[in-house]
Structures are given as structure tokens and as C-alpha cells.
Amino acid sequence: MGGGLLPKVLMGGLGLYLIISVVLGMFWSSEPETFDVAPAAAVRASAEGHKVVVGSTTTATLIILAETILDKPGGYIHNDIFPPGIWLDNMSSWEFGVLVQVRDLARALRKDLSRVQSQSTEDPDLAIAEPQFNFDSRSWAIPSTEREYRRGIAALNRYLGRLSDDNKQDAQFYARADNLRNWLSDIENRLGSLSQRLSESVGRNQLDMGLAGDPSAQQSTATTKLIVKKTPWLEIDNIFYEARGTTWALIHILKAIEVDFDKVLRDKNALVSLKQIIIELEATQETVWSPMILNGSGFGMTANHSITMTSYISRANAAIIELRNLLQQG
């Protein structure tokens, strides 16, 4: 009698654990809501006893994005090794999409936005923050990813505090057209890559464009002239949600850019172009009513969510190219 009780207790405990994991997984799979960047930056500045200056909104938005992937329901699950986190690959992909934008903006802050020119000294706190966010996104322990990212957030908070302190003029944010163009160039490449990966959900024949038709150009190893690219079935939803996370983060960053670069954008007659990019990206955040990411092909009867996402991202990317051209003009 006693010998059969232990297995029953263990099975019951395992069953209860799985039920709780499923319920938690449903709750943790909810994507965070969008937030208003300007009021959020003002509240953060007020709480810390700081004033809002040029660069405050962009920096505060970066901090909030980094905090969101750590503090949302379920916390940071990209490095989870136990249920339910290990099952939630869609949310994990969403987190990674946001993380890539955090990394890109942290690099832009360190490399361009906080410096007078290439020969100037980099900000010491940004020199700490940028590599912290590039720590292994899947490290579970010793050290954990969360711990390293919080060190990056702490460094950003120190930079934000010095940015608005009149007595400490060593922290700066330069809202210049050339700095914005450099960051937009990175975003253009990111969105172009995402659009390509999303479009491969149905399989694509692609010519090898590596040498761009230059007869004198060379490459390391020979490749076939016609390449067939198709996303593995189990990765289609992951790429879709990575794109959702990327565009969610970009919406907030671009709205912060709209605040901090307002004068530059108006002088270049580029404010409308920026707003149009935001509108295109906001369309990517519409509710997905289907219980799964559909992958219809061509003009078939079922939808293809990846191709729909591609259309919005491609239009946003085209608008970014136009925006960069406007910023380049005198």
C-alpha cells in the first residue's frame, strides 16, 4: 500500500506542476502594452530629481525597453531551462527582437550620439552599458543574463542622471542629423534582414547577389548562382515574433527620436517622414486572432502572417531610406 503511494504522489505533483505551468505560460505569453515615451521619461526624471533635457527621452526609453524584457510577467525567459519558460519560444523570440534594438541603440549612444566626433572620448558609463547588453542572451547562471543586463541598465541610469546635471557637463547627447543618419543606417539593415527572413516562409528562389555584378570583385568561397531559401516549419513563428518584438521596440525609440530630434527633423522637413515610419510599424502590432501563425502560400485560401508582416516592415524600411536622404540634404 505504502509502496504504491509514493508514485501516485509524485505523479500527482508532476501533473499539478504541468497544469500550473500551462496557466502561467498563457499569462507569460502576453506581449507588453505600448507606453507613451515623453510622459514616461518625465516621470522617471521627476522621480530621480532630474530635469528633462535633449537626449533624456531617448535614453529613458532605452532604459524602459531593457527593463521591460526583464520585469514583464514571467520575467526574462529567453534563458529559461524549465517549464513553462522553455516552452514559450514565441515570447523568447519577441524578447530577442527587443534586445537587438536595445543593443543597437546602446551602441549608437556610445559611438555617435554622446560624442562630438570620432576623435572625442567616449562616455564612461556608456562604455560599460553597451557591452553588458551584448552579454550572452541565453546564459542561465554564473553569471546570469539578467544580472549582466541590470548592470547595463544601472550604467544607463548614471548617464541619464549626469546628462541633466548642470554641474556635470561631461555627459552629452548630440541631436545632430549625421548622428541620426548613422543609427537609421543600422535600422535599415536590420529591417532589410527581417523582411528577407520573413519572406522566406514560403520559399524563394534567389540569385546570388554577393558580388553585385562587379567583374573585379571576389568572395571567399564559390556559391551557386541560384539559391533556394525556405524557413524551416518550426522556425516560422519564431521569426514572426522576433519581428514583432523588433518593431515594438522601434516604435518607442522612433517616438523618442521625434522628441529629442524635433528641431533637426523640422529643419530638414523630415518630421512627416518619421511619423509615417511609425504608422507603418504600428500596423505590425495588430492583434493576431489566429491561434497559430499561418503560412499560406501564394494567392491561396489561407493567410500568410509572415508575408503580411513583411509588407509593413518593407514599407517602413523604404520610408527610412527616404528619411536618411532628407537628413543628408543641407
Short mmCIF file of C-alpha atoms in Angstrom, two decimals:
data_model
loop_
_atom_site.label_atom_id
_atom_site.label_comp_id
_atom_site.label_asym_id
_atom_site.label_seq_id
_atom_site.Cartn_x
_atom_site.Cartn_y
_atom_site.Cartn_z
CA MET A 1 0.00 0.00 0.00
CA GLY A 2 2.74 2.38 1.08
CA GLY A 3 4.85 1.36 -1.88
CA GLY A 4 2.16 2.48 -4.34
CA LEU A 5 1.51 5.79 -2.58
CA LEU A 6 4.81 7.46 -3.45
CA PRO A 7 4.45 7.07 -7.24
CA LYS A 8 0.90 8.44 -7.01
CA VAL A 9 2.07 11.45 -5.04
CA LEU A 10 4.89 12.04 -7.49
CA MET A 11 2.59 11.72 -10.49
CA GLY A 12 0.03 14.00 -8.85
CA GLY A 13 2.70 16.56 -8.08
CA LEU A 14 4.01 16.39 -11.63
CA GLY A 15 0.50 16.77 -13.04
CA LEU A 16 -0.16 19.80 -10.83
CA TYR A 17 3.16 21.32 -11.87
CA LEU A 18 2.29 20.87 -15.55
CA ILE A 19 -1.16 22.43 -15.08
CA ILE A 20 0.33 25.42 -13.28
CA SER A 21 2.98 25.71 -16.00
CA VAL A 22 0.33 25.80 -18.73
CA VAL A 23 -1.65 28.51 -16.92
CA LEU A 24 1.48 30.55 -16.23
CA GLY A 25 2.62 30.05 -19.82
CA MET A 26 -0.61 31.57 -21.14
CA PHE A 27 -0.17 34.57 -18.84
CA TRP A 28 3.52 35.00 -19.62
CA SER A 29 2.85 34.86 -23.37
CA SER A 30 1.02 38.21 -23.33
CA GLU A 31 3.06 40.89 -25.07
CA PRO A 32 3.61 44.10 -23.07
CA GLU A 33 1.46 47.12 -23.90
CA THR A 34 2.97 50.15 -25.60
CA PHE A 35 3.72 53.22 -23.49
CA ASP A 36 3.96 56.98 -24.10
CA VAL A 37 7.65 57.78 -24.22
CA ALA A 38 7.57 61.50 -23.32
CA PRO A 39 5.43 61.17 -20.16
CA ALA A 40 7.38 58.06 -19.14
CA ALA A 41 10.66 59.97 -19.44
CA ALA A 42 9.23 62.91 -17.50
CA VAL A 43 8.00 60.66 -14.67
CA ARG A 44 11.38 58.93 -14.46
CA ALA A 45 13.23 62.26 -14.41
CA SER A 46 10.94 63.65 -11.72
CA ALA A 47 11.32 60.55 -9.54
CA GLU A 48 15.11 60.88 -9.70
CA GLY A 49 15.06 64.63 -9.18
CA HIS A 50 16.30 65.31 -12.71
CA LYS A 51 15.06 67.63 -15.41
CA VAL A 52 14.21 66.62 -18.97
CA VAL A 53 16.87 67.74 -21.45
CA VAL A 54 17.80 66.84 -25.02
CA GLY A 55 18.51 63.11 -25.01
CA SER A 56 16.53 62.36 -21.85
CA THR A 57 13.59 60.83 -23.71
CA THR A 58 15.72 58.58 -25.92
CA THR A 59 17.89 57.42 -23.02
CA ALA A 60 14.91 56.86 -20.70
CA THR A 61 13.12 54.92 -23.45
CA LEU A 62 16.16 52.68 -23.89
CA ILE A 63 16.20 52.00 -20.15
CA ILE A 64 12.47 51.19 -20.10
CA LEU A 65 12.83 48.80 -23.04
CA ALA A 66 15.65 46.96 -21.28
CA GLU A 67 13.66 46.84 -18.04
CA THR A 68 10.59 45.57 -19.87
CA ILE A 69 12.22 42.36 -21.10
CA LEU A 70 13.46 41.70 -17.54
CA ASP A 71 10.41 42.75 -15.49
CA LYS A 72 7.39 41.84 -17.64
CA PRO A 73 5.14 38.96 -16.45
CA GLY A 74 7.36 35.89 -16.26
CA GLY A 75 10.50 38.00 -16.32
CA TYR A 76 13.22 37.24 -18.84
CA ILE A 77 12.52 33.78 -20.28
CA HIS A 78 14.97 33.66 -23.21
CA ASN A 79 17.42 31.76 -21.00
CA ASP A 80 14.89 29.59 -19.12
CA ILE A 81 15.67 25.87 -18.89
CA PHE A 82 12.48 24.78 -17.07
CA PRO A 83 8.78 24.91 -17.93
CA PRO A 84 6.88 26.99 -18.70
CA GLY A 85 9.58 29.38 -19.95
CA ILE A 86 11.39 26.77 -22.03
CA TRP A 87 8.14 26.12 -23.94
CA LEU A 88 7.43 29.77 -24.76
CA ASP A 89 9.61 30.11 -27.84
CA ASN A 90 7.38 32.84 -29.30
CA MET A 91 7.82 35.12 -26.28
CA SER A 92 11.50 34.24 -26.19
CA SER A 93 11.80 35.37 -29.81
CA TRP A 94 9.85 38.56 -29.01
CA GLU A 95 12.33 39.33 -26.21
CA PHE A 96 15.26 38.81 -28.56
CA GLY A 97 13.77 41.22 -31.10
CA VAL A 98 13.56 43.91 -28.41
CA LEU A 99 17.03 43.05 -27.16
CA VAL A 100 18.59 43.57 -30.60
CA GLN A 101 17.16 47.10 -30.70
CA VAL A 102 18.43 47.76 -27.18
CA ARG A 103 21.89 46.65 -28.28
CA ASP A 104 21.82 48.78 -31.43
CA LEU A 105 20.70 51.93 -29.63
CA ALA A 106 23.19 51.40 -26.79
CA ARG A 107 25.95 51.12 -29.41
CA ALA A 108 24.71 54.27 -31.20
CA LEU A 109 24.71 56.15 -27.89
CA ARG A 110 28.26 55.10 -27.14
CA LYS A 111 29.62 55.51 -30.67
CA ASP A 112 27.83 58.59 -32.03
CA LEU A 113 25.08 60.25 -30.02
CA SER A 114 27.20 61.08 -26.97
CA ARG A 115 30.36 62.14 -28.81
CA VAL A 116 31.38 65.32 -30.61
CA GLN A 117 33.22 63.40 -33.33
CA SER A 118 35.20 60.20 -33.84
CA GLN A 119 38.30 61.56 -32.08
CA SER A 120 36.44 62.52 -28.88
CA THR A 121 36.46 60.47 -25.67
CA GLU A 122 33.58 58.04 -25.18
CA ASP A 123 31.29 58.33 -22.17
CA PRO A 124 32.50 56.04 -19.34
CA ASP A 125 29.02 54.81 -18.36
CA LEU A 126 28.02 54.10 -21.96
CA ALA A 127 31.30 52.24 -22.39
CA ILE A 128 30.04 49.93 -19.62
CA ALA A 129 26.40 49.70 -20.73
CA GLU A 130 26.94 48.72 -24.37
CA PRO A 131 29.00 45.53 -23.78
CA GLN A 132 26.71 44.50 -20.90
CA PHE A 133 23.74 44.27 -23.26
CA ASN A 134 25.83 42.19 -25.64
CA PHE A 135 26.35 39.51 -23.00
CA ASP A 136 25.15 36.00 -23.94
CA SER A 137 21.35 36.21 -24.08
CA ARG A 138 20.94 32.56 -23.03
CA SER A 139 23.23 32.37 -20.00
CA TRP A 140 21.21 30.84 -17.17
CA ALA A 141 23.70 31.20 -14.31
CA ILE A 142 27.25 32.16 -13.29
CA PRO A 143 26.67 34.85 -14.34
CA SER A 144 23.05 35.11 -15.34
CA THR A 145 21.96 37.18 -18.31
CA GLU A 146 19.58 39.18 -16.11
CA ARG A 147 22.39 40.21 -13.77
CA GLU A 148 24.58 41.46 -16.62
CA TYR A 149 21.75 43.39 -18.27
CA ARG A 150 20.86 45.08 -14.98
CA ARG A 151 24.44 46.30 -14.77
CA GLY A 152 23.93 47.85 -18.19
CA ILE A 153 20.70 49.48 -17.02
CA ALA A 154 22.46 50.87 -13.94
CA ALA A 155 25.14 52.41 -16.17
CA LEU A 156 22.48 53.97 -18.40
CA ASN A 157 20.77 55.43 -15.34
CA ARG A 158 24.04 57.02 -14.24
CA TYR A 159 24.49 58.52 -17.71
CA LEU A 160 20.90 59.82 -17.66
CA GLY A 161 21.49 61.45 -14.28
CA ARG A 162 24.69 63.16 -15.43
CA LEU A 163 23.01 64.22 -18.68
CA SER A 164 20.61 66.55 -16.87
CA ASP A 165 23.05 67.76 -14.20
CA ASP A 166 24.25 71.31 -14.93
CA ASN A 167 27.18 70.75 -12.58
CA LYS A 168 28.42 67.76 -14.57
CA GLN A 169 28.99 68.71 -18.18
CA ASP A 170 30.89 65.55 -19.08
CA ALA A 171 27.72 63.76 -20.27
CA GLN A 172 26.21 64.94 -23.54
CA PHE A 173 23.65 63.90 -26.14
CA TYR A 174 24.16 65.48 -29.54
CA ALA A 175 20.93 65.63 -31.56
CA ARG A 176 22.57 66.10 -34.96
CA ALA A 177 21.40 64.95 -38.37
CA ASP A 178 24.57 62.94 -39.04
CA ASN A 179 24.23 61.02 -35.77
CA LEU A 180 20.62 60.16 -36.55
CA ARG A 181 21.54 59.04 -40.07
CA ASN A 182 24.16 56.64 -38.71
CA TRP A 183 21.65 54.95 -36.41
CA LEU A 184 19.00 54.83 -39.16
CA SER A 185 21.52 53.06 -41.39
CA ASP A 186 21.77 50.27 -38.80
CA ILE A 187 17.97 50.05 -38.58
CA GLU A 188 17.72 49.91 -42.36
CA ASN A 189 19.97 46.84 -42.37
CA ARG A 190 18.07 45.19 -39.51
CA LEU A 191 14.68 45.64 -41.14
CA GLY A 192 16.01 44.53 -44.51
CA SER A 193 17.28 41.30 -42.96
CA LEU A 194 13.99 40.72 -41.11
CA SER A 195 11.98 41.31 -44.27
CA GLN A 196 14.12 38.77 -46.13
CA ARG A 197 13.77 36.14 -43.40
CA LEU A 198 10.01 36.63 -43.16
CA SER A 199 9.55 36.33 -46.92
CA GLU A 200 11.39 33.01 -46.91
CA SER A 201 8.44 31.44 -45.06
CA VAL A 202 7.02 30.31 -48.41
CA GLY A 203 10.36 29.54 -50.04
CA ARG A 204 12.11 31.84 -52.50
CA ASN A 205 14.40 31.43 -55.46
CA GLN A 206 17.16 33.99 -55.11
CA LEU A 207 20.09 34.83 -57.36
CA ASP A 208 23.48 35.15 -55.71
CA MET A 209 23.93 38.95 -55.37
CA GLY A 210 27.05 38.78 -53.22
CA LEU A 211 29.36 40.39 -55.79
CA ALA A 212 26.70 42.81 -57.06
CA GLY A 213 27.70 42.09 -60.66
CA ASP A 214 31.17 43.60 -60.20
CA PRO A 215 33.53 41.64 -62.51
CA SER A 216 36.59 42.52 -60.39
CA ALA A 217 35.00 41.61 -57.04
CA GLN A 218 35.90 38.39 -55.24
CA GLN A 219 34.47 36.25 -52.47
CA SER A 220 35.93 33.65 -50.12
CA THR A 221 34.21 30.55 -51.48
CA ALA A 222 32.19 29.86 -54.60
CA THR A 223 28.39 29.71 -54.27
CA THR A 224 25.64 28.51 -56.57
CA LYS A 225 24.09 31.12 -58.83
CA LEU A 226 20.52 30.27 -57.84
CA ILE A 227 19.77 29.77 -54.16
CA VAL A 228 16.52 28.31 -52.83
CA LYS A 229 15.74 29.63 -49.35
CA LYS A 230 12.88 28.39 -47.21
CA THR A 231 12.37 28.81 -43.47
CA PRO A 232 12.04 25.51 -41.56
CA TRP A 233 8.43 24.99 -40.46
CA LEU A 234 9.22 25.12 -36.73
CA GLU A 235 11.03 28.46 -37.06
CA ILE A 236 8.34 30.41 -38.93
CA ASP A 237 6.53 31.59 -35.79
CA ASN A 238 9.84 32.40 -34.05
CA ILE A 239 10.90 34.77 -36.83
CA PHE A 240 7.44 36.33 -36.85
CA TYR A 241 7.56 37.11 -33.13
CA GLU A 242 11.14 38.32 -33.33
CA ALA A 243 9.87 40.81 -35.91
CA ARG A 244 7.01 41.76 -33.55
CA GLY A 245 9.49 42.45 -30.77
CA THR A 246 11.79 44.40 -33.07
CA THR A 247 9.03 46.64 -34.37
CA TRP A 248 7.51 47.10 -30.88
CA ALA A 249 10.84 48.43 -29.64
CA LEU A 250 11.40 50.57 -32.75
CA ILE A 251 8.02 52.27 -32.37
CA HIS A 252 9.05 53.56 -28.95
CA ILE A 253 12.58 54.52 -29.99
CA LEU A 254 11.35 56.45 -33.03
CA LYS A 255 8.80 58.30 -30.91
CA ALA A 256 11.63 59.24 -28.54
CA ILE A 257 13.72 60.34 -31.53
CA GLU A 258 10.79 62.51 -32.59
CA VAL A 259 11.04 64.34 -29.25
CA ASP A 260 14.80 64.73 -28.99
CA PHE A 261 15.46 65.46 -32.66
CA ASP A 262 12.39 67.64 -33.18
CA LYS A 263 14.29 70.74 -34.33
CA VAL A 264 16.56 68.77 -36.68
CA LEU A 265 13.60 66.95 -38.22
CA ARG A 266 11.67 70.18 -38.74
CA ASP A 267 14.67 71.95 -40.26
CA LYS A 268 15.14 69.05 -42.69
CA ASN A 269 11.39 68.86 -43.42
CA ALA A 270 11.59 65.24 -42.29
CA LEU A 271 9.11 65.11 -39.42
CA VAL A 272 6.27 63.78 -41.58
CA SER A 273 8.52 61.03 -42.92
CA LEU A 274 9.35 59.91 -39.39
CA LYS A 275 5.67 59.87 -38.43
CA GLN A 276 4.89 57.73 -41.48
CA ILE A 277 7.52 55.18 -40.44
CA ILE A 278 5.91 54.97 -37.01
CA ILE A 279 2.46 54.46 -38.59
CA GLU A 280 3.77 51.59 -40.73
CA LEU A 281 5.41 49.93 -37.73
CA GLU A 282 2.33 50.34 -35.54
CA ALA A 283 0.42 48.20 -38.04
CA THR A 284 2.71 45.28 -37.12
CA GLN A 285 1.29 45.29 -33.60
CA GLU A 286 -2.29 44.45 -34.56
CA THR A 287 -3.82 41.57 -32.63
CA VAL A 288 -3.11 38.11 -34.06
CA TRP A 289 -6.50 36.42 -33.84
CA SER A 290 -5.34 33.08 -35.16
CA PRO A 291 -4.22 30.53 -32.51
CA MET A 292 -1.14 29.87 -34.65
CA ILE A 293 0.95 31.74 -37.22
CA LEU A 294 -0.48 30.77 -40.60
CA ASN A 295 1.78 30.12 -43.55
CA GLY A 296 -0.39 30.13 -46.64
CA SER A 297 1.41 30.25 -49.97
CA GLY A 298 0.98 32.48 -52.97
CA PHE A 299 -2.62 33.50 -53.55
CA GLY A 300 -4.04 30.53 -51.66
CA MET A 301 -7.08 30.43 -49.37
CA THR A 302 -5.20 30.77 -46.07
CA ALA A 303 -3.35 33.85 -44.83
CA ASN A 304 0.39 34.14 -44.54
CA HIS A 305 1.13 36.19 -41.44
CA SER A 306 4.85 36.40 -42.23
CA ILE A 307 4.21 37.96 -45.64
CA THR A 308 1.76 40.43 -44.10
CA MET A 309 4.41 41.42 -41.56
CA THR A 310 6.93 41.74 -44.39
CA SER A 311 4.75 44.24 -46.23
CA TYR A 312 4.61 46.62 -43.27
CA ILE A 313 8.31 46.27 -42.49
CA SER A 314 9.31 46.77 -46.14
CA ARG A 315 7.24 49.96 -46.38
CA ALA A 316 8.76 51.23 -43.14
CA ASN A 317 12.24 50.42 -44.44
CA ALA A 318 11.59 52.29 -47.69
CA ALA A 319 10.47 55.30 -45.65
CA ILE A 320 13.66 55.09 -43.56
CA ILE A 321 15.74 55.30 -46.74
CA GLU A 322 13.82 58.42 -47.75
CA LEU A 323 14.28 59.88 -44.25
CA ARG A 324 18.04 59.32 -44.40
CA ASN A 325 18.15 61.11 -47.74
CA LEU A 326 16.25 64.07 -46.31
CA LEU A 327 18.64 64.26 -43.36
CA GLN A 328 21.62 64.29 -45.71
CA GLN A 329 20.37 67.35 -47.55
CA GLY A 330 21.58 70.75 -46.35
#
